[in-house]
Amino acid sequence: MSTHQPRPPSGFAQIFGEPATTWASAPGRVNLIGEHTDYNDGLVLPTAIPQRTTVELCPAKDGRVTVYSDELSEPGTTLSYLLGEESPTGDWLDYVRGVTWVLRQSGLGARLSGLRLRIQSQVPVGSGLSSSAALLVSLLRALRIALALPLSDVELARLARKAEVELVGAPVGLMDQLACSLCGPGAALFLDTRSLAMRTVPLPAALELVVIHSGVVHSHVAGDYRTRRRECEQAAERLSVRSLRELDESVLPNLDALPAPLGRRVRHVVTENARVEAAVASLAAGDGVRLGELFRQSHASMRDDYEVSVPAVDLLVSLGDADPDILGARLTGGGFGGSVVMLAKAGCGLVAARRIASAYEAQSGHCPTVLVPGLPGC
Ligand code: GLA
């Protein structure tokens, strides 16, 4: 897929006293359907959003990585650490530490002698739209250029995930890093996380996507995501399968034999994989009504069986479902807050999103953001 690159940013020299030599960017992603399936070897269907993270850098010789984030740094201050001393401290700098750590681990960091970095991100943190993967992938892309690293886009995504899992400590699957590394606008990536078979699925011009951030932020370093992962592993062990992907819908009548809540967790994963396949077929047929129905079923499954929604997100989804121009709405991403993706009739997305966001704000007291206002054909 194509990688849309915006114009290079400026202002680096004001922060570091010398110009950037390299820059790169990566988009956030929205997952259309296929949630909490990636770490169960399952199916996912993400696409890129217009919001991107951009990294500029210049090499240094002092053995330090010195970082400025337009969004997260105190104005006029930088944070830094010594290369080789990448122990996590639980703050956003861990994502940068993760990248230099993973390059050294994999033998690709030998030529790193220090870095100055500036990060600018349009992807809101904790929005379920992969701000962390966009940062990891954009930084790895910039370093791939600066150090002439022989890395494919898939290898780069794998390194990004290793950094997030092993150094940052968030036990995520591979969807986000692959989506940020491979997705472009106008098409979704139908990805089988077991075989890594993938193909692009064009999004019909008669449909639009709308993404609204609920204003409730989440973190996957926190316990709930980890708990869901562990529950899936426990269920797979009890059912004597390597992963829940080995199961199909014929297992559903037997799930009561599992101790609660494992049966419900399995039901979500098994039915969600089937919904991804059905969604791909609906997109190919241009059947927005069916796709909308699948969005609704997916949300109900995440809310009731997987229990990763929160009341504010359920309210936003129900306002979307009740809107005449919305065909279906669902929580996207890891959950426990974050964003809702809605399928709109072409040409109606922006007005519907504004209507829904303002009703949501009035009823919930949270401050929503319309992030993808009717992305055409996407
Ligand atoms: C987060 C993780 C992904 C995936 C989703 C849920 O975004 O980073 O790996 O598990 O949650 O689908």
Coordinates of N, CA and C in Angstrom, one line a residue, residues 103-291:
L103 N 16.8 -2.2 18.5 CA 17.9 -2.2 17.4 C 19.2 -2.8 17.9
R104 N 19.5 -2.4 19.2 CA 20.8 -3.0 19.7 C 20.6 -4.5 19.9
Q105 N 19.5 -4.9 20.4 CA 19.2 -6.4 20.6 C 19.3 -7.2 19.3
S106 N 18.8 -6.6 18.2 CA 18.8 -7.3 17.0 C 20.1 -7.1 16.2
G107 N 21.0 -6.4 16.7 CA 22.3 -6.2 16.1 C 22.3 -5.1 15.0
L108 N 21.2 -4.3 15.0 CA 21.1 -3.3 14.0 C 21.5 -1.9 14.5
G109 N 21.9 -1.8 15.8 CA 22.2 -0.5 16.4 C 23.6 -0.2 16.5
A110 N 24.5 -1.0 15.9 CA 25.9 -0.8 16.1 C 26.4 0.6 15.7
R111 N 25.7 1.2 14.7 CA 26.2 2.6 14.3 C 25.6 3.7 15.0
L112 N 24.8 3.4 16.0 CA 24.1 4.5 16.8 C 25.1 5.0 17.8
S113 N 25.4 6.3 17.7 CA 26.3 6.9 18.7 C 25.7 8.0 19.5
G114 N 24.4 8.2 19.2 CA 23.6 9.3 19.9 C 22.6 9.8 18.9
L115 N 21.6 10.5 19.4 CA 20.5 11.0 18.5 C 19.9 12.2 19.2
R116 N 19.5 13.2 18.3 CA 18.6 14.2 18.7 C 17.3 13.9 18.0
L117 N 16.2 14.0 18.7 CA 14.9 13.6 18.1 C 13.8 14.6 18.4
R118 N 13.0 14.9 17.5 CA 11.8 15.7 17.7 C 10.6 14.9 17.2
I119 N 9.6 14.8 18.1 CA 8.4 14.0 17.8 C 7.2 15.0 17.7
Q120 N 6.4 14.9 16.6 CA 5.1 15.6 16.6 C 4.1 14.6 16.2
S121 N 3.0 14.6 17.0 CA 1.9 13.6 16.8 C 0.6 14.2 16.7
Q122 N -0.2 13.9 15.7 CA -1.6 14.3 15.6 C -2.5 13.2 16.1
V123 N -1.9 12.0 16.5 CA -2.8 10.9 16.9 C -2.9 11.0 18.4
P124 N -4.1 11.2 18.9 CA -4.3 11.5 20.4 C -3.9 10.2 21.2
V125 N -3.2 10.4 22.3 CA -2.7 9.4 23.2 C -4.0 8.8 23.9
G126 N -4.0 7.4 23.9 CA -5.1 6.7 24.7 C -6.4 6.8 23.9
S127 N -6.4 7.0 22.6 CA -7.6 7.1 21.9 C -8.0 5.8 21.2
G128 N -7.2 4.8 21.3 CA -7.5 3.5 20.6 C -7.2 3.6 19.1
L129 N -6.4 4.6 18.7 CA -6.0 4.8 17.3 C -4.5 4.6 17.1
S130 N -3.9 3.9 18.0 CA -2.5 3.5 17.9 C -1.5 4.6 17.9
S131 N -1.6 5.5 18.8 CA -0.6 6.6 18.9 C 0.8 5.9 19.2
S132 N 0.8 4.8 20.0 CA 2.1 4.2 20.3 C 2.7 3.6 19.1
A133 N 1.9 2.8 18.3 CA 2.5 2.1 17.1 C 2.9 3.2 16.1
A134 N 2.2 4.3 16.0 CA 2.6 5.3 15.0 C 3.9 5.9 15.4
L135 N 4.1 6.1 16.7 CA 5.4 6.6 17.2 C 6.6 5.6 16.9
L136 N 6.3 4.4 17.3 CA 7.4 3.4 17.1 C 7.7 3.2 15.6
V137 N 6.7 3.2 14.8 CA 6.9 2.9 13.4 C 7.6 4.1 12.7
S138 N 7.1 5.4 13.1 CA 7.8 6.5 12.4 C 9.2 6.7 12.9
L139 N 9.5 6.4 14.1 CA 10.9 6.4 14.6 C 11.8 5.4 13.9
L140 N 11.2 4.2 13.8 CA 12.0 3.1 13.1 C 12.2 3.5 11.6
R141 N 11.2 4.1 11.0 CA 11.3 4.5 9.6 C 12.5 5.5 9.5
A142 N 12.5 6.5 10.4 CA 13.5 7.5 10.3 C 14.9 6.9 10.5
L143 N 15.0 5.9 11.4 CA 16.3 5.3 11.7 C 16.7 4.3 10.6
R144 N 15.6 3.8 9.9 CA 15.9 2.9 8.7 C 16.6 3.7 7.7
I145 N 16.1 5.0 7.5 CA 16.8 5.9 6.5 C 18.2 6.3 7.0
A146 N 18.2 6.8 8.2 CA 19.5 7.4 8.8 C 20.6 6.3 8.8
L147 N 20.3 5.1 9.2 CA 21.3 4.0 9.3 C 21.3 3.1 8.2
A148 N 20.5 3.3 7.1 CA 20.5 2.4 6.0 C 20.2 1.0 6.4
L149 N 19.2 0.8 7.2 CA 18.9 -0.5 7.8 C 18.2 -1.4 6.7
P150 N 18.6 -2.6 6.6 CA 17.9 -3.5 5.6 C 16.7 -4.1 6.2
L151 N 15.6 -3.3 6.3 CA 14.4 -3.8 7.0 C 13.2 -3.7 6.1
S152 N 12.4 -4.7 5.9 CA 11.2 -4.6 5.2 C 10.1 -4.0 6.1
D153 N 9.0 -3.6 5.5 CA 8.0 -2.9 6.3 C 7.4 -3.9 7.4
V154 N 7.4 -5.2 7.0 CA 6.9 -6.2 8.0 C 7.9 -6.4 9.1
E155 N 9.2 -6.5 8.7 CA 10.2 -6.7 9.7 C 10.2 -5.5 10.7
L156 N 10.0 -4.3 10.1 CA 10.0 -3.1 10.9 C 8.9 -3.1 11.9
A157 N 7.7 -3.6 11.5 CA 6.5 -3.7 12.4 C 6.8 -4.7 13.5
R158 N 7.5 -5.8 13.1 CA 7.8 -6.8 14.2 C 8.8 -6.2 15.2
L159 N 9.7 -5.4 14.8 CA 10.7 -4.8 15.8 C 9.9 -3.8 16.7
A160 N 8.9 -3.1 16.0 CA 8.1 -2.1 16.8 C 7.4 -2.9 17.9
R161 N 6.8 -4.0 17.5 CA 6.0 -4.8 18.5 C 6.9 -5.3 19.6
K162 N 8.1 -5.8 19.2 CA 9.0 -6.4 20.3 C 9.4 -5.3 21.3
A163 N 9.6 -4.1 20.8 CA 9.9 -2.9 21.6 C 8.8 -2.7 22.6
E164 N 7.5 -2.7 22.1 CA 6.4 -2.4 22.9 C 6.1 -3.5 24.0
V165 N 6.3 -4.7 23.5 CA 6.0 -5.8 24.5 C 7.1 -6.0 25.5
E166 N 8.3 -6.0 25.0 CA 9.4 -6.4 25.9 C 10.0 -5.3 26.6
L167 N 10.0 -4.1 26.1 CA 10.6 -3.0 26.9 C 9.5 -2.1 27.5
V168 N 8.5 -1.7 26.8 CA 7.5 -0.9 27.4 C 6.6 -1.7 28.4
G169 N 6.4 -3.0 28.0 CA 5.7 -3.8 28.9 C 4.2 -3.9 28.6
A170 N 3.8 -3.6 27.4 CA 2.4 -3.7 27.0 C 2.2 -5.0 26.1
P171 N 1.5 -6.0 26.6 CA 1.5 -7.3 25.9 C 0.6 -7.4 24.7
V172 N 0.8 -6.4 23.7 CA -0.1 -6.3 22.6 C 0.2 -7.3 21.5
G173 N -0.8 -7.4 20.6 CA -0.6 -8.2 19.4 C 0.2 -7.4 18.3
L174 N 0.1 -8.0 17.1 CA 0.9 -7.3 16.0 C 0.1 -6.4 15.1
M175 N -1.2 -6.4 15.3 CA -2.1 -5.6 14.4 C -1.6 -4.2 14.2
D176 N -1.4 -3.4 15.3 CA -1.2 -2.0 15.2 C 0.0 -1.6 14.5
Q177 N 1.1 -2.3 14.8 CA 2.4 -2.0 14.2 C 2.4 -2.3 12.7
L178 N 1.7 -3.5 12.3 CA 1.6 -3.8 10.9 C 0.7 -2.8 10.2
A179 N -0.4 -2.4 10.8 CA -1.3 -1.4 10.2 C -0.6 -0.1 10.0
C180 N 0.2 0.4 11.0 CA 0.9 1.7 10.9 C 2.0 1.6 9.8
S181 N 2.6 0.4 9.7 CA 3.7 0.2 8.8 C 3.2 0.0 7.3
L182 N 2.0 -0.6 7.2 CA 1.6 -1.0 5.8 C 0.4 -0.3 5.2
C183 N -0.5 0.2 6.1 CA -1.8 0.8 5.6 C -1.6 2.1 5.0
G184 N -2.4 2.4 3.9 CA -2.5 3.7 3.3 C -4.0 4.0 3.3
P185 N -4.3 5.2 2.8 CA -5.7 5.6 2.8 C -6.6 4.9 1.7
G186 N -7.9 4.8 2.0 CA -8.7 4.3 0.9 C -8.9 2.8 0.8
A187 N -8.2 2.1 1.6 CA -8.3 0.6 1.6 C -8.0 0.1 3.0
A188 N -8.6 -1.1 3.3 CA -8.3 -1.7 4.6 C -7.3 -2.9 4.3
L189 N -6.7 -3.3 5.4 CA -5.7 -4.4 5.3 C -6.4 -5.6 5.9
F190 N -6.7 -6.6 5.1 CA -7.3 -7.9 5.7 C -6.1 -8.7 6.0
L191 N -5.9 -8.9 7.3 CA -4.6 -9.6 7.7 C -5.0 -10.8 8.6
D192 N -4.3 -11.9 8.3 CA -4.4 -13.1 9.1 C -3.2 -13.1 10.0
T193 N -3.3 -12.9 11.3 CA -2.1 -12.8 12.1 C -1.5 -14.1 12.4
R194 N -2.1 -15.2 12.0 CA -1.4 -16.5 12.2 C -0.4 -16.8 11.0
S195 N -0.8 -16.6 9.8 CA 0.1 -16.8 8.7 C 0.8 -15.6 8.2
L196 N 0.3 -14.4 8.6 CA 0.7 -13.1 8.1 C 0.3 -13.0 6.6
A197 N -0.6 -13.8 6.1 CA -1.2 -13.6 4.8 C -2.0 -12.3 4.9
M198 N -1.9 -11.4 3.8 CA -2.6 -10.2 3.9 C -3.0 -9.7 2.5
R199 N -4.1 -9.0 2.4 CA -4.4 -8.3 1.1 C -5.2 -7.1 1.4
T200 N -5.1 -6.1 0.5 CA -5.9 -4.9 0.7 C -7.3 -5.1 0.2
V201 N -8.2 -4.4 0.9 CA -9.6 -4.5 0.5 C -10.1 -3.0 0.3
P202 N -10.4 -2.7 -0.9 CA -10.8 -1.3 -1.2 C -12.1 -1.0 -0.4
L203 N -12.2 0.3 0.0 CA -13.4 0.7 0.7 C -14.4 1.4 -0.3
P204 N -15.6 0.9 -0.4 CA -16.5 1.4 -1.4 C -16.8 2.9 -1.3
A205 N -16.9 3.6 -2.5 CA -17.1 5.0 -2.5 C -18.5 5.4 -1.9
A206 N -19.4 4.4 -1.8 CA -20.7 4.7 -1.3 C -20.8 4.8 0.3
L207 N -19.6 4.5 0.9 CA -19.6 4.4 2.3 C -18.5 5.4 2.9
E208 N -18.7 5.8 4.1 CA -17.6 6.7 4.7 C -17.4 6.1 6.1
L209 N -16.2 6.3 6.6 CA -16.0 6.0 8.0 C -15.9 7.3 8.8
V210 N -16.4 7.2 10.0 CA -16.4 8.3 11.0 C -15.8 7.8 12.2
V211 N -14.8 8.5 12.8 CA -14.2 8.0 14.1 C -14.4 9.1 15.1
I212 N -15.0 8.8 16.2 CA -15.1 9.8 17.3 C -14.5 9.3 18.5
H213 N -13.5 10.1 19.1 CA -12.9 9.7 20.3 C -13.8 10.1 21.5
S214 N -14.0 9.1 22.4 CA -15.0 9.3 23.5 C -14.5 10.3 24.5
G215 N -13.2 10.6 24.5 CA -12.6 11.5 25.5 C -12.2 10.7 26.8
V216 N -12.5 9.4 26.8 CA -12.1 8.5 27.9 C -10.8 7.8 27.5
V217 N -9.7 8.1 28.2 CA -8.4 7.5 27.7 C -8.1 6.2 28.4
H218 N -7.3 5.4 27.7 CA -7.0 4.1 28.2 C -5.5 3.9 28.2
S219 N -5.0 2.8 28.8 CA -3.6 2.4 28.6 C -3.5 0.9 28.6
H220 N -2.8 0.4 27.6 CA -2.7 -1.1 27.5 C -1.5 -1.7 28.4
V221 N -0.7 -0.7 29.0 CA 0.3 -1.2 29.9 C -0.5 -1.7 31.2
A222 N -1.7 -1.1 31.4 CA -2.5 -1.4 32.5 C -3.1 -2.8 32.5
G223 N -3.7 -3.2 33.6 CA -4.0 -4.6 33.8 C -5.0 -5.3 33.0
D224 N -6.1 -4.5 32.6 CA -7.2 -5.2 32.0 C -6.9 -5.9 30.6
Y225 N -6.1 -5.3 29.8 CA -5.8 -5.9 28.5 C -5.0 -7.2 28.8
R226 N -4.1 -7.1 29.7 CA -3.2 -8.3 30.1 C -4.1 -9.4 30.6
T227 N -5.2 -9.0 31.4 CA -6.1 -10.0 32.0 C -6.8 -10.7 30.8
R228 N -7.3 -10.0 29.9 CA -8.0 -10.6 28.7 C -7.1 -11.6 28.0
R229 N -5.9 -11.1 27.8 CA -4.9 -12.0 27.1 C -4.7 -13.3 27.9
R230 N -4.6 -13.2 29.2 CA -4.4 -14.4 30.0 C -5.6 -15.3 30.0
E231 N -6.8 -14.7 30.0 CA -8.0 -15.5 30.0 C -8.0 -16.3 28.7
C232 N -7.7 -15.7 27.6 CA -7.7 -16.4 26.3 C -6.7 -17.6 26.3
E233 N -5.5 -17.3 26.9 CA -4.5 -18.4 27.0 C -5.0 -19.6 27.9
Q234 N -5.7 -19.2 29.0 CA -6.2 -20.2 29.9 C -7.3 -21.1 29.1
A235 N -8.2 -20.4 28.4 CA -9.2 -21.1 27.7 C -8.6 -22.0 26.6
A236 N -7.6 -21.5 25.9 CA -7.0 -22.3 24.8 C -6.4 -23.6 25.5
E237 N -5.8 -23.4 26.6 CA -5.2 -24.6 27.3 C -6.3 -25.6 27.7
R238 N -7.4 -25.1 28.3 CA -8.4 -26.0 28.7 C -9.1 -26.7 27.5
L239 N -9.1 -26.0 26.4 CA -9.7 -26.6 25.2 C -8.7 -27.4 24.3
S240 N -7.5 -27.5 24.8 CA -6.4 -28.2 24.2 C -6.1 -27.7 22.8
V241 N -6.1 -26.4 22.6 CA -5.7 -25.9 21.3 C -4.5 -24.9 21.5
R242 N -3.7 -24.8 20.4 CA -2.6 -23.9 20.5 C -3.0 -22.4 20.7
S243 N -4.1 -22.0 20.0 CA -4.6 -20.7 20.1 C -6.1 -20.8 19.8
L244 N -6.9 -19.7 20.2 CA -8.3 -19.7 20.0 C -8.7 -19.7 18.5
R245 N -7.7 -19.4 17.6 CA -7.9 -19.4 16.2 C -8.2 -20.8 15.7
E246 N -7.8 -21.8 16.4 CA -8.0 -23.2 16.0 C -9.5 -23.5 16.0
L247 N -10.3 -22.7 16.7 CA -11.7 -23.1 17.0 C -12.6 -22.4 15.9
D248 N -13.7 -23.1 15.6 CA -14.7 -22.4 14.8 C -16.0 -22.4 15.5
E249 N -17.1 -22.0 14.8 CA -18.4 -21.8 15.6 C -19.0 -23.1 16.1
S250 N -18.5 -24.2 15.6 CA -19.0 -25.5 16.1 C -18.7 -25.6 17.6
V251 N -17.8 -24.9 18.2 CA -17.5 -25.0 19.6 C -18.5 -24.2 20.5
L252 N -19.3 -23.4 19.9 CA -20.1 -22.5 20.7 C -21.1 -23.2 21.6
P253 N -21.8 -24.3 21.2 CA -22.7 -24.9 22.1 C -22.0 -25.5 23.4
N254 N -20.7 -25.7 23.3 CA -20.0 -26.4 24.4 C -19.3 -25.5 25.4
L255 N -19.5 -24.2 25.2 CA -18.6 -23.3 26.0 C -19.1 -23.2 27.4
D256 N -20.3 -23.6 27.8 CA -20.7 -23.5 29.2 C -19.9 -24.4 30.1
A257 N -19.2 -25.4 29.5 CA -18.3 -26.2 30.3 C -17.1 -25.5 30.8
L258 N -16.8 -24.4 30.3 CA -15.6 -23.6 30.8 C -16.1 -22.7 32.0
P259 N -15.2 -22.5 32.9 CA -15.5 -21.7 34.0 C -15.7 -20.2 33.6
A260 N -16.6 -19.5 34.1 CA -16.8 -18.1 33.8 C -15.6 -17.3 34.2
P261 N -15.2 -16.3 33.4 CA -15.8 -15.8 32.1 C -15.2 -16.4 30.9
L262 N -14.5 -17.5 31.0 CA -13.7 -18.0 29.8 C -14.6 -18.3 28.6
G263 N -15.8 -18.9 28.9 CA -16.6 -19.3 27.7 C -17.0 -18.0 26.9
R264 N -17.3 -16.9 27.7 CA -17.7 -15.7 27.0 C -16.6 -15.1 26.2
R265 N -15.4 -15.2 26.7 CA -14.2 -14.7 26.0 C -14.0 -15.5 24.7
V266 N -14.1 -16.8 24.8 CA -13.9 -17.6 23.6 C -15.0 -17.3 22.6
R267 N -16.3 -17.1 23.1 CA -17.4 -16.8 22.1 C -17.1 -15.5 21.4
H268 N -16.5 -14.5 22.1 CA -16.2 -13.3 21.4 C -15.2 -13.5 20.3
V269 N -14.1 -14.2 20.6 CA -13.0 -14.4 19.7 C -13.4 -15.2 18.4
V270 N -14.2 -16.3 18.7 CA -14.6 -17.1 17.6 C -15.6 -16.4 16.7
T271 N -16.6 -15.7 17.3 CA -17.6 -15.0 16.4 C -16.9 -13.8 15.8
E272 N -16.0 -13.2 16.4 CA -15.3 -12.0 15.8 C -14.5 -12.3 14.6
N273 N -13.8 -13.5 14.7 CA -13.1 -13.9 13.5 C -14.1 -14.1 12.3
A274 N -15.2 -14.8 12.6 CA -16.2 -15.0 11.5 C -16.7 -13.7 11.0
R275 N -16.9 -12.7 11.9 CA -17.4 -11.4 11.5 C -16.4 -10.6 10.6
V276 N -15.1 -10.9 10.8 CA -14.1 -10.2 9.9 C -14.3 -10.8 8.5
E277 N -14.4 -12.1 8.4 CA -14.6 -12.7 7.0 C -15.8 -12.2 6.4
A278 N -16.9 -12.1 7.2 CA -18.2 -11.6 6.6 C -18.1 -10.1 6.2
A279 N -17.3 -9.3 7.0 CA -17.1 -7.9 6.7 C -16.3 -7.7 5.4
V280 N -15.3 -8.6 5.2 CA -14.6 -8.5 3.9 C -15.5 -8.8 2.7
A281 N -16.4 -9.8 2.9 CA -17.3 -10.2 1.9 C -18.3 -9.0 1.6
S282 N -18.8 -8.3 2.7 CA -19.7 -7.2 2.5 C -19.0 -6.1 1.8
L283 N -17.8 -5.8 2.1 CA -17.1 -4.7 1.4 C -17.0 -5.0 -0.1
A284 N -16.6 -6.3 -0.4 CA -16.5 -6.7 -1.8 C -17.8 -6.5 -2.5
A285 N -18.9 -6.8 -1.8 CA -20.3 -6.7 -2.4 C -20.8 -5.3 -2.3
G286 N -20.1 -4.4 -1.7 CA -20.6 -3.0 -1.5 C -21.9 -3.0 -0.6
D287 N -22.0 -4.0 0.3 CA -23.2 -4.1 1.1 C -23.0 -3.4 2.5
G288 N -23.3 -2.1 2.5 CA -23.1 -1.3 3.7 C -24.1 -1.7 4.8
V289 N -25.3 -2.1 4.5 CA -26.2 -2.5 5.5 C -25.7 -3.7 6.3
R290 N -25.2 -4.7 5.6 CA -24.7 -5.9 6.2 C -23.5 -5.5 7.1
L291 N -22.6 -4.7 6.5 CA -21.4 -4.3 7.2 C -21.8 -3.6 8.5

